[in-house]
Coordinates of C-alpha atoms in Angstrom, one line a residue:
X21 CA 51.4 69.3 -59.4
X22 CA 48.4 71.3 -59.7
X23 CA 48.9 75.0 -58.6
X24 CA 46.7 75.3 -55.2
X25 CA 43.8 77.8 -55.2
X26 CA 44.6 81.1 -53.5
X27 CA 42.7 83.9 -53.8
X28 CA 44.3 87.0 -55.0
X29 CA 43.6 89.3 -52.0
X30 CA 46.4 87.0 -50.3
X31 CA 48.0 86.9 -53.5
X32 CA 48.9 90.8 -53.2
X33 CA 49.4 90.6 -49.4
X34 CA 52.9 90.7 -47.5
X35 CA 52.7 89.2 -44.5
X36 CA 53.8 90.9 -41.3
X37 CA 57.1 90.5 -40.3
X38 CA 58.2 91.2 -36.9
X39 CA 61.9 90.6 -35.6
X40 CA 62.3 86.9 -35.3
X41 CA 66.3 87.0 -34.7
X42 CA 68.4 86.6 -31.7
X43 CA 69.5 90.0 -30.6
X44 CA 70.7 90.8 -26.6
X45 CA 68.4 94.1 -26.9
X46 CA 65.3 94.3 -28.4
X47 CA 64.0 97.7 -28.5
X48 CA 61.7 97.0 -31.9
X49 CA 58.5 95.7 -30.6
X50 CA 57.6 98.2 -27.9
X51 CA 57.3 95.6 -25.2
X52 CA 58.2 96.2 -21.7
X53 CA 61.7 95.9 -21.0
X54 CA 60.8 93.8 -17.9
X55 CA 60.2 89.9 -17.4
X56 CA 57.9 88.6 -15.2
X57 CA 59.7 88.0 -12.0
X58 CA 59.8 87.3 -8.1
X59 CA 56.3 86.5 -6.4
X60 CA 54.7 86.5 -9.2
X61 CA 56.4 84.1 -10.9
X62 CA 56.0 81.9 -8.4
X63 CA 52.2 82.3 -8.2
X64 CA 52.0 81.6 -11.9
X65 CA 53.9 78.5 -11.7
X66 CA 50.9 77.7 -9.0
X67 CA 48.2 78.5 -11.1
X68 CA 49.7 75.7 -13.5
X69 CA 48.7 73.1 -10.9
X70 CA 44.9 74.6 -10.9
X71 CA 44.2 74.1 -14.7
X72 CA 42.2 71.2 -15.8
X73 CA 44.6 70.7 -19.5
X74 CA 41.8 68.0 -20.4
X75 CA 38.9 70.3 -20.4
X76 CA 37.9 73.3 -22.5
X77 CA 38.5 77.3 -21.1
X78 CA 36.3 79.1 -19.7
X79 CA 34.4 80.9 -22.9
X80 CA 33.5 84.2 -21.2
X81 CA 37.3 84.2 -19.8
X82 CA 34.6 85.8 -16.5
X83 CA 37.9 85.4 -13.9
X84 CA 39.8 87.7 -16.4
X85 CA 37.5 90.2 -17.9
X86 CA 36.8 90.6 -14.1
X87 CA 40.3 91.2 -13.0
X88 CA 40.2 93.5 -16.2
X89 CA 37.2 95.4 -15.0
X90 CA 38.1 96.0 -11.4
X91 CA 41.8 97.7 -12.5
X92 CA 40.0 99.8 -14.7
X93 CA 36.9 100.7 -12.8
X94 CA 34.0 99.3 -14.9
X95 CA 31.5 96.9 -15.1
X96 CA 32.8 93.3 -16.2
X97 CA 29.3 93.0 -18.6
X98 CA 31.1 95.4 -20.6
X99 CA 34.4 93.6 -21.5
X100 CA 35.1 90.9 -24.0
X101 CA 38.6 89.0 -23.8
X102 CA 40.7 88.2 -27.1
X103 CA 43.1 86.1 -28.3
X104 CA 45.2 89.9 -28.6
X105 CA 44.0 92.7 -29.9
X106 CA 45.0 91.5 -33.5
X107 CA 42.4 88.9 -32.8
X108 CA 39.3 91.5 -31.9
X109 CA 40.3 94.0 -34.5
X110 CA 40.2 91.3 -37.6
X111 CA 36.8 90.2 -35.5
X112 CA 35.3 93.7 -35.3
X113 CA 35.9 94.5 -39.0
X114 CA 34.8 91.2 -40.4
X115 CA 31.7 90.8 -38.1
X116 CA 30.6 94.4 -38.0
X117 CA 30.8 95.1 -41.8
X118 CA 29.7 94.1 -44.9
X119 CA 31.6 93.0 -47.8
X120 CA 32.2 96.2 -49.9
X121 CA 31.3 98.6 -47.0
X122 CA 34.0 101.9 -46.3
X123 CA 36.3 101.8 -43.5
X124 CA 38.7 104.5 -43.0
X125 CA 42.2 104.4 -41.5
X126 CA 44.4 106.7 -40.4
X127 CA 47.7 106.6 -41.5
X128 CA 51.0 106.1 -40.2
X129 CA 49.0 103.6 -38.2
X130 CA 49.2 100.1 -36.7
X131 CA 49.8 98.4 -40.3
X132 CA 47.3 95.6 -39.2
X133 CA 44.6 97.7 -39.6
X134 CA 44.0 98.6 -42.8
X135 CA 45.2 94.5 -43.9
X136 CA 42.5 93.2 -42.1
X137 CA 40.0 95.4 -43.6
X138 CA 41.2 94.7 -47.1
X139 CA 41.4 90.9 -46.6
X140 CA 37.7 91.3 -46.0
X141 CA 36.9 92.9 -48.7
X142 CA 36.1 96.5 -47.2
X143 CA 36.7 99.6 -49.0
X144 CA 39.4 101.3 -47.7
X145 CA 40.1 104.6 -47.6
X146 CA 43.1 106.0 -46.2
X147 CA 43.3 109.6 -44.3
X148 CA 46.9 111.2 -44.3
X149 CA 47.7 112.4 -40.8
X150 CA 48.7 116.0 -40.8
X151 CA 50.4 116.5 -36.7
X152 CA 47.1 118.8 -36.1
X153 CA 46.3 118.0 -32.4
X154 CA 42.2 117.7 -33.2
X155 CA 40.4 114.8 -34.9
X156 CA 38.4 117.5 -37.4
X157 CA 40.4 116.4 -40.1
X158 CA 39.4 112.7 -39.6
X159 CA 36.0 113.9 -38.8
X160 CA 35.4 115.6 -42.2
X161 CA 37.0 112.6 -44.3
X162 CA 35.0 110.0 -42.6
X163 CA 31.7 112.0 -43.5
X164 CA 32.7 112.9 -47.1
X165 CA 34.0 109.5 -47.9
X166 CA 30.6 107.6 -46.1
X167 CA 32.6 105.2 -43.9
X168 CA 30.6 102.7 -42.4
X169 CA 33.5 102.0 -39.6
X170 CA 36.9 104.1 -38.7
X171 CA 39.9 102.8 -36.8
X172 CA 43.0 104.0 -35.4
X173 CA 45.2 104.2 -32.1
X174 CA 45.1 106.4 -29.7
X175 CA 48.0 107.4 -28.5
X176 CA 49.2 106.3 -32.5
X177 CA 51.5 104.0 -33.0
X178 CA 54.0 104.6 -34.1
X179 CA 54.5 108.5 -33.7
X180 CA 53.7 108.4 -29.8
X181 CA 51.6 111.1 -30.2
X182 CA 48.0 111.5 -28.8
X183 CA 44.1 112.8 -28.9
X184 CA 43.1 114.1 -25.3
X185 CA 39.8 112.3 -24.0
X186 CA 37.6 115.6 -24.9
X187 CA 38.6 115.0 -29.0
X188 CA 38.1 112.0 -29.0
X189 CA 34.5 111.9 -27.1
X190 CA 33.5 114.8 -29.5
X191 CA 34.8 113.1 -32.7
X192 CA 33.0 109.3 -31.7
X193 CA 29.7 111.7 -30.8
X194 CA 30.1 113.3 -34.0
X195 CA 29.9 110.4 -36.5
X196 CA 27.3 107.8 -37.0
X197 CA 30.3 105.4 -38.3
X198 CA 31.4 102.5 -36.0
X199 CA 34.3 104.0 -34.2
X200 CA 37.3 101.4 -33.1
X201 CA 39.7 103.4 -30.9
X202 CA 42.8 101.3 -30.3
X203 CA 43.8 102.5 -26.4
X204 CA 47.3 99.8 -26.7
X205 CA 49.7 102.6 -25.4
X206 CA 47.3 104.6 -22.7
X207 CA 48.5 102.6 -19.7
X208 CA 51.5 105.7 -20.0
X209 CA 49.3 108.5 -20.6
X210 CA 46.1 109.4 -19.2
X211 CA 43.1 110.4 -21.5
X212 CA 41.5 107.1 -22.0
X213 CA 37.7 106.9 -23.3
X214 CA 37.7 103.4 -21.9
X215 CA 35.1 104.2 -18.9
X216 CA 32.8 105.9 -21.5
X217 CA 32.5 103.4 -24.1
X218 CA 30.2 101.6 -22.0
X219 CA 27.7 104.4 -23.1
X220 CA 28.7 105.6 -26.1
X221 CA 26.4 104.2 -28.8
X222 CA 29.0 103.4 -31.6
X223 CA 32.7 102.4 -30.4
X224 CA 34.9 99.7 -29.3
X225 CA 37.5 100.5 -27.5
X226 CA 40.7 98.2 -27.4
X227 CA 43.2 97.6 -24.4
X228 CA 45.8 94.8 -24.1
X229 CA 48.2 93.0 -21.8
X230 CA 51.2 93.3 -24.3
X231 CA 53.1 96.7 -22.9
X232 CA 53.3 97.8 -19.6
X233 CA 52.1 94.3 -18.2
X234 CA 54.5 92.4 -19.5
X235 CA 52.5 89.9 -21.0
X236 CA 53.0 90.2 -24.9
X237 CA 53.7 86.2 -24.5
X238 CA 50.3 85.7 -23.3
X239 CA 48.6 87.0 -26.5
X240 CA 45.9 88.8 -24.3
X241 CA 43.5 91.7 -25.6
X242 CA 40.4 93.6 -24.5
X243 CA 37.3 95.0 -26.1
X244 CA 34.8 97.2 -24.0
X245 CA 32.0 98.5 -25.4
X246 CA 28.2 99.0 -24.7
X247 CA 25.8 95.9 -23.8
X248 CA 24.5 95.7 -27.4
X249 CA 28.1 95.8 -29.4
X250 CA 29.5 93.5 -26.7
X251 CA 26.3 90.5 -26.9
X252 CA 27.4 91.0 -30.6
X253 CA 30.9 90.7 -30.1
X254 CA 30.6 87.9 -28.0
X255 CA 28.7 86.2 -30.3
X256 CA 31.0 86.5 -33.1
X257 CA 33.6 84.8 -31.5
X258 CA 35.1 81.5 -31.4
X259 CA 33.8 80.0 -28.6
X260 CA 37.2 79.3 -26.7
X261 CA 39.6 82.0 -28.0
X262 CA 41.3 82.2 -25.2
X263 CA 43.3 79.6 -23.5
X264 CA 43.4 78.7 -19.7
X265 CA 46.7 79.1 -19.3
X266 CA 46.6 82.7 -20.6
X267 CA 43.5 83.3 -18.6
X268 CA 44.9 82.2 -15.5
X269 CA 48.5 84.6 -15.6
X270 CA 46.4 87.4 -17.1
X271 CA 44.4 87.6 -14.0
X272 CA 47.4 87.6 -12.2
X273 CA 49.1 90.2 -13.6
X274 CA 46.1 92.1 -13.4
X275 CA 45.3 91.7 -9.8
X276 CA 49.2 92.6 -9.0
X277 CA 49.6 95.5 -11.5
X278 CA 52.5 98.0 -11.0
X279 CA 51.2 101.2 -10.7
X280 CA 54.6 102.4 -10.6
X281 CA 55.6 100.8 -13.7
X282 CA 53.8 102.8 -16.1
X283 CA 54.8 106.2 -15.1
X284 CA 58.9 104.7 -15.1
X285 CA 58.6 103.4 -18.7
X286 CA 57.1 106.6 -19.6
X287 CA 59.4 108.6 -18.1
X288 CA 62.2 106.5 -19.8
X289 CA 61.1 107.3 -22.9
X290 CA 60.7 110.8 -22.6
X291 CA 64.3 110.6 -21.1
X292 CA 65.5 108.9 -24.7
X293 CA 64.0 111.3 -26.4
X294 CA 65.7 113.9 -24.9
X295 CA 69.0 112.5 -25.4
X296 CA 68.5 111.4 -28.6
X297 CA 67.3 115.5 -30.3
X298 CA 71.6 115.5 -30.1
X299 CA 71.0 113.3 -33.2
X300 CA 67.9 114.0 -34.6
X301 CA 66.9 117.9 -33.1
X302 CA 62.8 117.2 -34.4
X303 CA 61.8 114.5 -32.9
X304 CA 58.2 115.2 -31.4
X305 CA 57.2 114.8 -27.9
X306 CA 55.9 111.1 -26.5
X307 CA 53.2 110.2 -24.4
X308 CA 54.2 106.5 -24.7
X309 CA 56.7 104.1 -24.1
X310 CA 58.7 104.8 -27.1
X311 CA 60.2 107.5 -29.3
X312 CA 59.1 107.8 -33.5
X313 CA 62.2 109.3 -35.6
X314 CA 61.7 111.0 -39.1
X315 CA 65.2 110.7 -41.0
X316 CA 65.9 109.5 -44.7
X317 CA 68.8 107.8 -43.1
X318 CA 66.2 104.9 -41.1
X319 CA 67.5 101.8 -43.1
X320 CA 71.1 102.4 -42.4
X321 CA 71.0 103.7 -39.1
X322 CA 68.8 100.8 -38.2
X323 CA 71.2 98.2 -40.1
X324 CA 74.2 99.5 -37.9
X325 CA 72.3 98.9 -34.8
X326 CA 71.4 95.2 -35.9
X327 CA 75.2 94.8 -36.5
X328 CA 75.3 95.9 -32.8
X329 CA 73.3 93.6 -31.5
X330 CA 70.5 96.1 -30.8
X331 CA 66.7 95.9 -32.7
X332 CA 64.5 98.4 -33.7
X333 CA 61.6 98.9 -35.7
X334 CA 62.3 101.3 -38.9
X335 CA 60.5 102.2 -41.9
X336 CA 61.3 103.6 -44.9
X337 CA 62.0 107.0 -43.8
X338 CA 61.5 106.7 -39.7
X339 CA 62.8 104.9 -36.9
X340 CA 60.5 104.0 -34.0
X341 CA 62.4 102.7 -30.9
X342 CA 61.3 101.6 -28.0
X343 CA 62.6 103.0 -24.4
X344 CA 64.1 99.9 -22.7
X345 CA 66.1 99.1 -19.1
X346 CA 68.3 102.2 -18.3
X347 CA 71.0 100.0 -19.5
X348 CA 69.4 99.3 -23.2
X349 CA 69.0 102.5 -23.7
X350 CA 72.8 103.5 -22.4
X351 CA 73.9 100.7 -25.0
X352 CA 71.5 102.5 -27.9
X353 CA 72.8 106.0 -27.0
X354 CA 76.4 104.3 -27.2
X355 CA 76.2 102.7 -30.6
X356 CA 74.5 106.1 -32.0
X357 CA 77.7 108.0 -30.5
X358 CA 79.5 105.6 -32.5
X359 CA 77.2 106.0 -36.2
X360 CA 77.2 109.7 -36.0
X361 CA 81.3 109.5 -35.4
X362 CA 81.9 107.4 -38.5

């Protein structure tokens, strides 16, 4: 059989590989710990009876960004609805770039990132994170290296820590590179850019449904950006990226957001942090819904917990786990009583 044709950008690629067991707690994926329940369930299950199955979605997704736009205070022209944020990142680089054009990351970072901009064909160029609370580091490498676009998330993922609004305003009015500010985890803090990237001249910024909403299942993701960059987005995207059915609960959960929520999940992890410096005494401080770990023993620590039925998300030398129900995180703190006793 002839050997099929793949090229070898894929050829040298891994491909992302989440937890896809069974475990009874799953404190890997930094999703809320909470199901969508009561009411709202019910209302959901309504919805279904209002969605024409034969017939294309809505291409705009209007119902939804406008749901999105009234919780946030901004203008609905501003927003553009994606299949996920993994959907409008490998959009933005591939439609907003050039073959062969610099983008920078920063590293650790959302591992997606600097895939999608090598699977285009971008020149990547990778800027070491060094804990310093400013973006002047960032600022100088983008400028020295030429980058025509620079991405990362703010608060990063997966340290938890973050940029306060005023850096990250001066370092987007500081640069004439296209500036894509991943916002995933700033439902639990509070210095989002989001309400001025609708004048700011050169960045998307990101949002999505996966985290404190509950609605990871839905695959739903936000762009917001000025009128230019969002006709442009818009028109870069497949017409129908997002289904009805996603549409539909989004605007839901939208309309009927928590406001409670965020500050409790927060607060949880903040909480697990505290009792987990027993184990690891430099753990940094959070401003998200999970706790980042620096410890040569990550593999085996994280390989005990599987065996305990609990998931996390480690790395070669770091854990990252996410804060869960008050009785996940009992259960964690448990089997960690038990490692450290061995």
């Amino acid at each position: 059989m002839k050997e099929p044709r793949i090229p070898e950008k894929l050829r040298s690629k891994e491909p992302y590989t989440p937890v896809t067991d069974t475990f009874p707690i799953r404190l890997d994926a930094n999703e809320s710990p909470y199901n969508v329940a009561g009411e709202l369930r019910e209302q959901m299950k309504q919805a279904l009876d209002s969605i024409e199955f034969n017939r294309y979605p809505d291409p705009l997704a209007v119902d939804l960004c406008g749901a999105f736009a009234k919780a946030y205070g901004i203008d609905a022209s501003f927003v553009t609805a994606g299949n996920g944020s993994d959907e409008l990142i490998s959009l933005i680089l591939s439609s907003f770039l050039e073959k062969g054009e610099s983008v920078t990351v920063a590293m650790p970072d959302f591992s997606m990132y600097a895939f999608y901009a090598s699977l285009y064909e971008e020149k990547l160029h990778i800027y070491k994170r060094d804990g310093a609370p400013t973006l002047d580091g960032l600022r100088r490498f983008v400028r020295e290296n030429g980058s025509a676009a620079v991405i990362f998330s703010n608060p990063c993922n997966p340290t938890g820590q973050g940029y306060d609004r005023e850096q990250v305003l001066q370092f987007v009015l500081g640069t004439d590179a296209l500036c894509i500010v991943d916002e995933a985890y700033m439902d639990f803090w509070d210095q989002s850019i989001l309400a001025d990237a609708p004048w700011l001249p050169n960045v998307f910024v990101l949002r999505t449904m996966s985290k404190v909403f509950g609605g990871a299942a839905l695959r739903l993701g936000f762009a917001v950006a000025n009128t230019q960059l969002t006709c442009a987005l818009r028109t870069a995207k497949s017409p129908y990226n997002v289904n009805a059915v996603s549409q539909a609960f989004g605007r839901l959960l939208l309309e009927r957001q928590d406001a409670n929520l965020s500050a409790e999940l927060a607060g949880k992890a903040r909480e697990l942090r505290k009792a987990l410096l027993r184990y690891f005494p430099d753990i940094s401080e959070t401003v998200t819904n999970f706790v980042y770990i620096e410890t040569e023993n990550a593999p085996e620590i994280a390989a005990f917990l599987k065996s305990n039925g609990i998931a996390i998300r480690h790395f070669e030398h770091a854990l990252r786990i996410t804060a869960g129900s008050s009785a996940e995180n009992d259960a964690l703190l448990a089997a960690l009583r038990d490692y450290f006793a061995k």
